Short mmCIF file of C-alpha atoms in Angstrom, two decimals:
data_model
loop_
_atom_site.label_atom_id
_atom_site.label_comp_id
_atom_site.label_asym_id
_atom_site.label_seq_id
_atom_site.Cartn_x
_atom_site.Cartn_y
_atom_site.Cartn_z
CA MET A 1 0.00 0.00 0.00
CA SER A 2 1.35 3.42 -0.90
CA ASP A 3 2.21 5.73 1.98
CA LEU A 4 1.78 8.75 -0.26
CA LYS A 5 -0.69 11.37 0.91
CA THR A 6 -3.66 12.32 -1.24
CA THR A 7 -5.54 15.56 -1.77
CA PRO A 8 -9.31 16.12 -1.76
CA LEU A 9 -9.14 16.02 -5.57
CA THR A 10 -7.30 12.71 -6.03
CA GLU A 11 -10.40 10.80 -7.14
CA LEU A 12 -11.20 13.57 -9.63
CA HIS A 13 -7.67 13.41 -11.07
CA GLU A 14 -7.95 9.66 -11.52
CA SER A 15 -11.40 9.96 -13.11
CA LEU A 16 -9.96 12.47 -15.59
CA GLY A 17 -7.26 10.00 -16.62
CA ALA A 18 -4.34 11.73 -14.92
CA LYS A 19 -0.95 10.08 -14.68
CA MET A 20 -0.21 10.20 -10.95
CA VAL A 21 3.34 10.47 -9.60
CA PRO A 22 4.94 10.93 -6.15
CA PHE A 23 5.70 14.59 -5.42
CA ALA A 24 6.68 16.05 -2.04
CA GLY A 25 5.12 13.05 -0.29
CA TYR A 26 1.83 13.28 -2.22
CA SER A 27 0.32 11.41 -5.12
CA MET A 28 -0.11 14.20 -7.67
CA PRO A 29 -1.13 14.47 -11.34
CA VAL A 30 1.87 15.10 -13.60
CA GLN A 31 -0.26 15.22 -16.75
CA TYR A 32 -3.67 14.40 -18.19
CA PRO A 33 -4.52 12.79 -21.55
CA LEU A 34 -4.09 16.19 -23.23
CA GLY A 35 -0.34 15.95 -22.63
CA ILE A 36 2.18 18.37 -21.13
CA MET A 37 2.80 20.42 -24.30
CA LYS A 38 -0.89 21.04 -24.98
CA GLU A 39 -1.60 21.64 -21.29
CA HIS A 40 1.12 24.29 -21.27
CA THR A 41 -0.21 25.99 -24.39
CA HIS A 42 -3.81 25.80 -23.19
CA THR A 43 -2.86 27.63 -19.99
CA ARG A 44 -1.05 30.35 -21.95
CA GLU A 45 -4.00 30.81 -24.34
CA LYS A 46 -7.07 30.04 -22.18
CA ALA A 47 -7.12 28.73 -18.58
CA GLY A 48 -5.63 25.82 -16.66
CA LEU A 49 -6.83 24.42 -13.35
CA PHE A 50 -4.10 23.10 -11.03
CA ASP A 51 -4.47 21.18 -7.78
CA VAL A 52 -1.98 22.70 -5.33
CA SER A 53 -3.62 21.29 -2.21
CA HIS A 54 -0.33 19.67 -1.20
CA MET A 55 1.00 23.10 -0.25
CA GLY A 56 0.77 24.23 3.36
CA GLN A 57 -1.89 26.72 4.45
CA VAL A 58 -1.36 28.37 7.84
CA ILE A 59 -3.18 31.09 9.78
CA LEU A 60 -1.29 33.28 12.26
CA ARG A 61 -3.27 35.20 14.88
CA GLY A 62 -1.99 37.75 17.38
CA GLU A 63 -3.11 40.51 19.71
CA SER A 64 -3.24 42.94 16.77
CA TYR A 65 -2.04 43.03 13.17
CA GLU A 66 0.79 45.33 14.23
CA ALA A 67 1.96 42.89 16.92
CA LEU A 68 1.60 39.98 14.50
CA ALA A 69 3.54 41.78 11.77
CA ALA A 70 6.34 42.74 14.16
CA ALA A 71 6.69 39.12 15.24
CA PHE A 72 6.64 37.74 11.68
CA GLU A 73 9.28 40.26 10.57
CA LYS A 74 11.71 38.46 12.89
CA LEU A 75 11.43 35.46 10.54
CA VAL A 76 11.32 37.08 7.08
CA PRO A 77 13.20 40.00 5.46
CA MET A 78 9.96 41.43 4.09
CA ASP A 79 7.87 44.47 4.99
CA VAL A 80 4.98 42.79 6.80
CA LEU A 81 3.85 45.79 8.84
CA GLY A 82 3.44 47.93 5.72
CA LEU A 83 1.34 45.35 3.88
CA SER A 84 -2.17 46.73 3.47
CA GLU A 85 -5.24 44.76 4.49
CA GLY A 86 -6.46 42.67 1.58
CA ARG A 87 -3.01 42.40 0.01
CA GLN A 88 -0.52 39.56 -0.39
CA ARG A 89 3.28 39.55 -0.69
CA TYR A 90 6.03 37.08 -1.68
CA GLY A 91 8.35 36.17 1.18
CA LEU A 92 11.33 34.09 2.26
CA PHE A 93 12.24 32.23 5.42
CA THR A 94 15.99 32.64 5.89
CA ASN A 95 18.55 30.94 8.13
CA ASP A 96 21.48 32.28 10.14
CA THR A 97 23.84 32.14 7.16
CA GLY A 98 21.38 33.95 4.90
CA GLY A 99 20.28 30.81 3.05
CA ILE A 100 16.66 30.38 2.01
CA GLU A 101 14.74 27.84 4.11
CA ASP A 102 11.59 28.23 1.99
CA ASP A 103 9.72 30.73 -0.15
CA LEU A 104 6.14 31.59 0.67
CA MET A 105 3.19 33.91 0.19
CA PHE A 106 1.66 35.83 3.07
CA ALA A 107 -1.51 37.92 3.13
CA ASN A 108 -2.88 40.56 5.48
CA ARG A 109 -6.45 39.45 6.11
CA GLY A 110 -7.25 42.09 8.69
CA ASP A 111 -7.14 40.23 11.98
CA HIS A 112 -4.69 37.54 10.87
CA LEU A 113 -1.94 36.58 8.43
CA PHE A 114 -2.61 33.80 5.92
CA VAL A 115 0.57 32.02 4.89
CA VAL A 116 1.08 29.51 2.05
CA VAL A 117 4.29 27.47 2.06
CA ASN A 118 5.80 24.70 -0.07
CA ALA A 119 4.63 21.13 0.48
CA ALA A 120 8.06 19.64 1.10
CA CYS A 121 8.91 22.33 3.68
CA LYS A 122 5.58 22.81 5.45
CA ASP A 123 6.27 20.65 8.52
CA ALA A 124 9.58 22.44 9.11
CA ASP A 125 7.98 25.83 8.41
CA ILE A 126 5.17 25.22 10.90
CA ALA A 127 7.69 24.05 13.52
CA ARG A 128 9.81 27.15 12.80
CA MET A 129 6.85 29.48 13.24
CA LYS A 130 5.62 27.75 16.40
CA ALA A 131 9.08 27.86 17.99
CA ALA A 132 9.64 31.52 17.15
CA LEU A 133 6.17 33.01 17.52
CA GLU A 134 4.20 31.14 20.19
CA PRO A 135 2.70 31.84 22.66
CA GLU A 136 2.20 35.51 21.66
CA VAL A 137 1.14 34.39 18.17
CA THR A 138 -1.10 31.39 17.51
CA VAL A 139 0.04 29.20 14.60
CA GLU A 140 -2.92 27.32 13.10
CA PRO A 141 -2.19 24.83 10.27
CA VAL A 142 -5.21 24.65 7.96
CA THR A 143 -5.85 20.96 7.27
CA ASP A 144 -9.44 20.91 6.06
CA ARG A 145 -9.18 22.98 2.89
CA ALA A 146 -8.00 22.29 -0.65
CA LEU A 147 -6.04 24.83 -2.70
CA LEU A 148 -6.65 25.32 -6.42
CA ALA A 149 -4.89 27.56 -8.93
CA LEU A 150 -6.75 28.82 -11.98
CA GLN A 151 -4.28 30.38 -14.40
CA GLY A 152 -4.42 31.93 -17.84
CA PRO A 153 -6.05 34.80 -19.74
CA ALA A 154 -9.52 33.19 -19.51
CA ALA A 155 -9.25 32.62 -15.74
CA GLU A 156 -10.98 35.88 -14.88
CA ALA A 157 -14.08 35.18 -16.97
CA ALA A 158 -14.29 31.55 -15.85
CA LEU A 159 -14.11 32.36 -12.14
CA GLU A 160 -16.29 35.48 -12.39
CA ALA A 161 -19.07 33.31 -13.85
CA LEU A 162 -19.12 31.29 -10.62
CA VAL A 163 -17.99 33.92 -8.12
CA PRO A 164 -19.18 37.40 -9.12
CA GLY A 165 -16.80 40.13 -7.99
CA VAL A 166 -13.44 38.43 -8.53
CA ALA A 167 -12.87 40.32 -11.81
CA ALA A 168 -12.40 43.53 -9.82
CA MET A 169 -9.41 42.08 -7.95
CA LYS A 170 -5.91 43.25 -8.92
CA PHE A 171 -2.66 41.28 -8.85
CA MET A 172 -1.88 40.24 -5.24
CA ASP A 173 -5.30 41.26 -3.88
CA VAL A 174 -6.89 38.78 -1.45
CA ALA A 175 -10.55 38.54 -0.49
CA THR A 176 -13.16 36.17 0.92
CA PHE A 177 -16.23 35.28 -1.15
CA ALA A 178 -19.35 33.32 -0.28
CA TYR A 179 -19.97 30.24 -2.41
CA GLU A 180 -22.51 27.44 -2.01
CA GLY A 181 -22.95 28.07 1.69
CA GLY A 182 -19.21 28.24 2.42
CA GLU A 183 -16.25 30.58 2.00
CA LEU A 184 -13.65 30.83 -0.74
CA TRP A 185 -10.37 32.50 0.21
CA ILE A 186 -9.17 33.94 -3.08
CA SER A 187 -5.93 35.67 -4.06
CA ARG A 188 -5.22 37.06 -7.51
CA SER A 189 -1.88 35.34 -7.92
CA GLY A 190 -0.27 32.13 -9.06
CA TYR A 191 3.04 30.71 -10.17
CA THR A 192 2.86 30.43 -13.94
CA GLY A 193 3.49 34.04 -15.00
CA GLU A 194 -0.11 34.21 -16.21
CA ASP A 195 -2.98 36.17 -14.74
CA GLY A 196 -5.08 34.05 -12.45
CA TYR A 197 -6.19 33.11 -8.98
CA GLU A 198 -5.39 30.78 -6.11
CA ILE A 199 -8.49 29.59 -4.30
CA SER A 200 -8.67 27.95 -0.88
CA VAL A 201 -11.90 25.95 -0.62
CA ALA A 202 -13.29 23.72 2.11
CA GLU A 203 -12.31 20.10 1.54
CA ALA A 204 -15.94 18.94 1.46
CA GLY A 205 -16.79 21.20 -1.46
CA ALA A 206 -13.48 21.07 -3.34
CA GLU A 207 -14.37 18.46 -5.94
CA ALA A 208 -17.72 20.05 -6.80
CA PHE A 209 -16.04 23.45 -7.12
CA ALA A 210 -13.30 22.04 -9.35
CA LYS A 211 -15.90 20.33 -11.54
CA ALA A 212 -17.82 23.60 -11.83
CA LEU A 213 -14.66 25.34 -13.07
CA LEU A 214 -13.84 22.49 -15.46
CA ALA A 215 -17.35 22.76 -16.92
CA HIS A 216 -16.32 26.11 -18.42
CA ALA A 217 -15.39 25.66 -22.08
CA ASP A 218 -12.02 27.41 -21.63
CA VAL A 219 -10.81 25.50 -18.55
CA GLU A 220 -8.74 22.30 -18.63
CA ALA A 221 -7.15 20.30 -15.82
CA ILE A 222 -3.38 20.79 -15.89
CA GLY A 223 -0.67 18.70 -14.22
CA LEU A 224 2.68 19.30 -12.58
CA GLY A 225 4.57 18.81 -15.85
CA ALA A 226 3.08 21.88 -17.49
CA ARG A 227 3.20 23.79 -14.22
CA ASP A 228 6.97 23.29 -14.23
CA SER A 229 7.49 24.43 -17.84
CA LEU A 230 5.22 27.45 -17.28
CA ARG A 231 7.06 28.63 -14.16
CA LEU A 232 10.42 28.01 -15.85
CA GLU A 233 9.45 30.22 -18.81
CA GLY A 234 8.23 32.73 -16.21
CA GLY A 235 11.66 32.76 -14.53
CA LEU A 236 10.15 31.61 -11.23
CA CYS A 237 12.22 29.64 -8.75
CA LEU A 238 11.32 26.10 -7.67
CA TYR A 239 12.33 25.53 -4.06
CA GLY A 240 14.84 22.71 -3.63
CA HIS A 241 16.11 23.27 -7.16
CA ASP A 242 16.73 26.97 -7.90
CA ILE A 243 16.84 28.05 -4.27
CA ASP A 244 17.75 26.19 -1.10
CA THR A 245 19.31 26.55 2.34
CA GLU A 246 22.71 27.36 0.77
CA THR A 247 21.38 30.10 -1.51
CA ARG A 248 21.08 33.72 -0.40
CA PRO A 249 18.39 36.04 -1.82
CA PHE A 250 20.65 38.34 -3.85
CA GLU A 251 22.44 35.35 -5.38
CA ALA A 252 19.02 34.08 -6.43
CA ALA A 253 18.09 37.46 -7.99
CA LEU A 254 15.35 37.73 -5.36
CA GLY A 255 16.65 40.94 -3.80
CA TRP A 256 13.56 42.72 -5.16
CA ALA A 257 11.54 40.85 -2.52
CA ILE A 258 13.36 42.67 0.30
CA GLN A 259 11.73 46.08 0.66
CA LYS A 260 13.77 49.22 1.46
CA VAL A 261 12.37 49.47 4.97
CA ARG A 262 14.09 46.18 5.89
CA ARG A 263 17.43 47.05 4.24
CA PRO A 264 20.32 49.02 5.79
CA GLY A 265 19.13 52.57 6.41
CA GLY A 266 15.48 51.53 6.52
CA ASP A 267 13.23 52.13 9.52
CA ARG A 268 13.12 48.41 10.37
CA ALA A 269 16.39 47.22 8.84
CA GLY A 270 17.58 43.71 9.65
CA GLY A 271 16.39 41.76 12.64
CA PHE A 272 15.75 38.56 10.64
CA PRO A 273 17.92 35.42 10.39
CA GLY A 274 21.06 35.90 8.30
CA ALA A 275 20.61 39.65 7.79
CA ASP A 276 24.33 40.44 7.92
CA ALA A 277 25.21 37.73 5.39
CA ILE A 278 22.40 38.82 3.08
CA PHE A 279 23.32 42.50 3.26
CA ALA A 280 26.95 41.65 2.44
CA ASP A 281 25.71 40.76 -1.06
CA LEU A 282 24.23 44.23 -1.65
CA GLY A 283 25.73 46.34 -4.41
CA GLY A 284 26.37 43.42 -6.72
CA LYS A 285 28.78 41.72 -4.32
CA ALA A 286 27.17 38.27 -4.46
CA PRO A 287 29.81 35.84 -5.76
CA ARG A 288 27.34 34.10 -8.06
CA LYS A 289 23.98 34.90 -9.59
CA ARG A 290 20.92 33.09 -10.89
CA VAL A 291 20.51 33.79 -14.59
CA GLY A 292 18.41 32.73 -17.54
CA LEU A 293 20.19 30.42 -19.98
CA LYS A 294 19.39 29.59 -23.60
CA PRO A 295 21.19 26.51 -24.89
CA GLU A 296 22.10 26.44 -28.57
CA GLY A 297 20.20 23.91 -30.69
CA ARG A 298 17.12 21.89 -29.71
CA ALA A 299 18.48 19.65 -26.94
CA PRO A 300 17.27 20.73 -23.47
CA MET A 301 19.80 21.06 -20.67
CA ARG A 302 18.35 19.95 -17.38
CA GLU A 303 19.19 20.35 -13.70
CA GLY A 304 22.73 19.33 -12.85
CA VAL A 305 24.40 20.23 -16.16
CA VAL A 306 27.77 21.79 -15.35
CA LEU A 307 28.69 25.11 -16.96
CA TYR A 308 32.12 26.22 -18.16
CA ALA A 309 33.57 29.50 -19.46
CA SER A 310 35.17 27.93 -22.51
CA ALA A 311 34.62 25.08 -24.96
CA GLU A 312 37.60 23.18 -23.57
CA GLY A 313 39.36 23.00 -20.23
CA GLY A 314 39.00 25.23 -17.22
CA ASP A 315 37.14 24.85 -13.96
CA PRO A 316 33.32 24.86 -13.72
CA ILE A 317 31.76 28.32 -13.42
CA GLY A 318 28.24 27.24 -12.59
CA THR A 319 25.42 24.70 -12.77
CA ILE A 320 21.95 24.53 -14.29
CA THR A 321 19.24 24.24 -11.63
CA SER A 322 16.13 24.01 -13.86
CA GLY A 323 15.90 23.28 -17.52
CA GLY A 324 13.73 21.83 -20.23
CA PHE A 325 11.88 22.63 -23.42
CA GLY A 326 9.86 25.84 -23.37
CA PRO A 327 6.71 25.27 -25.44
CA THR A 328 5.92 28.99 -25.72
CA VAL A 329 9.54 29.94 -26.43
CA GLY A 330 9.80 27.09 -28.92
CA GLY A 331 13.18 25.87 -27.74
CA PRO A 332 15.22 24.81 -24.75
CA VAL A 333 15.35 27.17 -21.76
CA ALA A 334 17.09 26.91 -18.42
CA MET A 335 18.03 28.73 -15.25
CA GLY A 336 21.15 28.27 -13.21
CA TYR A 337 23.96 29.90 -11.28
CA VAL A 338 27.16 31.32 -12.73
CA THR A 339 29.98 33.25 -11.14
CA ALA A 340 29.38 37.00 -11.06
CA GLU A 341 31.90 37.69 -13.84
CA HIS A 342 29.88 35.49 -16.23
CA ALA A 343 26.40 36.77 -15.31
CA ALA A 344 26.05 39.65 -17.80
CA LEU A 345 23.38 39.30 -20.48
CA ASP A 346 24.54 37.70 -23.75
CA THR A 347 27.63 36.16 -22.13
CA GLN A 348 28.41 32.86 -23.81
CA VAL A 349 29.19 29.91 -21.57
CA PHE A 350 29.16 26.17 -22.26
CA GLY A 351 27.10 23.35 -20.77
CA GLU A 352 28.58 19.87 -20.76
CA LEU A 353 26.03 17.52 -22.32
CA ARG A 354 26.94 13.86 -22.77
CA GLY A 355 30.66 14.66 -22.77
CA LYS A 356 30.38 17.53 -25.26
CA ARG A 357 30.33 21.24 -24.41
CA VAL A 358 27.41 23.03 -26.04
CA PRO A 359 27.20 26.86 -26.24
CA VAL A 360 24.72 28.51 -23.87
CA THR A 361 23.86 32.22 -23.80
CA VAL A 362 23.04 34.12 -20.61
CA ALA A 363 19.52 35.46 -21.25
CA LYS A 364 17.07 37.88 -19.68
CA LEU A 365 14.42 36.49 -17.34
CA PRO A 366 11.55 35.87 -17.68
CA PHE A 367 11.61 34.07 -21.01
CA VAL A 368 7.88 34.83 -21.37
CA ALA A 369 6.65 38.18 -20.05
CA ALA A 370 4.28 38.09 -17.09
CA ASN A 371 0.63 38.69 -17.85
CA PHE A 372 -0.60 39.92 -14.46
CA LYS A 373 -3.58 42.27 -14.05
CA ARG A 374 -2.03 45.11 -12.09
#
């Protein structure tokens, strides 16, 4: 018997003919009969429905939002206090050496923070928050709700037809809507580079809600395979691959996520794990950098391919951390780390593929421009 966990939508995935694979301890759909390439393209052109229920949902409650924000800022280098009610922000848990323990989304929902973390890290994240925040802050894992992502240019019309009012939301807005006697916790966000929504729905109503979305002519069920190629074209990091406990934010080109108020000279500078190590990378001083990479030819270069400065000889200058074929780009795309001196756009490096070094060009990220409704 498999010891993999399931989501409230597992039976639906199987009924739709999904190929199920182990992922972060869960049995998850990697693709449906449509196939990864068509699922990718469908999401870019219309709307794709993803089951992301394996991710961790957590509610933090405190004496006041101000007290809650001040406590949470001891764990993340983000401006939590300045986040307006009804808004969401991308965040990072860091460690004492400045490495990234996980990336996350957090939302100001008035009297509490709603946090979404990666599936593989959620137990450690919850333990981290409990150890650092309790008893002043209550850490409540949400275990009775599914999480869906509806992504693509037709997502707005498809969701608005079921939940009137969502079309008025802007990128990173969050709101609660009534639906079929329950509540939907909706954010206008996602992780494909497309416009769309993430929707937390009570477990008991999750399958019916997913079926209602799939009944829309423009909505198809999409698996993890297409989700990966979409986020890669979008230049978005996958935790455990493009970022990890050894990677600092400015190395990962995620310095934009650290607001001025938390940087040196800001009103609430530092005070989070690894601040000194992270700030040492300011001003372009990080020894390596995450970059976009476009291999020459049609052969994809995947995670683990070693990069060199020249076609022959020399020491490695970096490694690919995500790579594959980009259906929208129409060719191979990758992300990886190179030493700072090789990180400029259009720099040519070489990836060693089956014993042969193939030219790779450092390229601008994202490979496909974001399509958010701002």
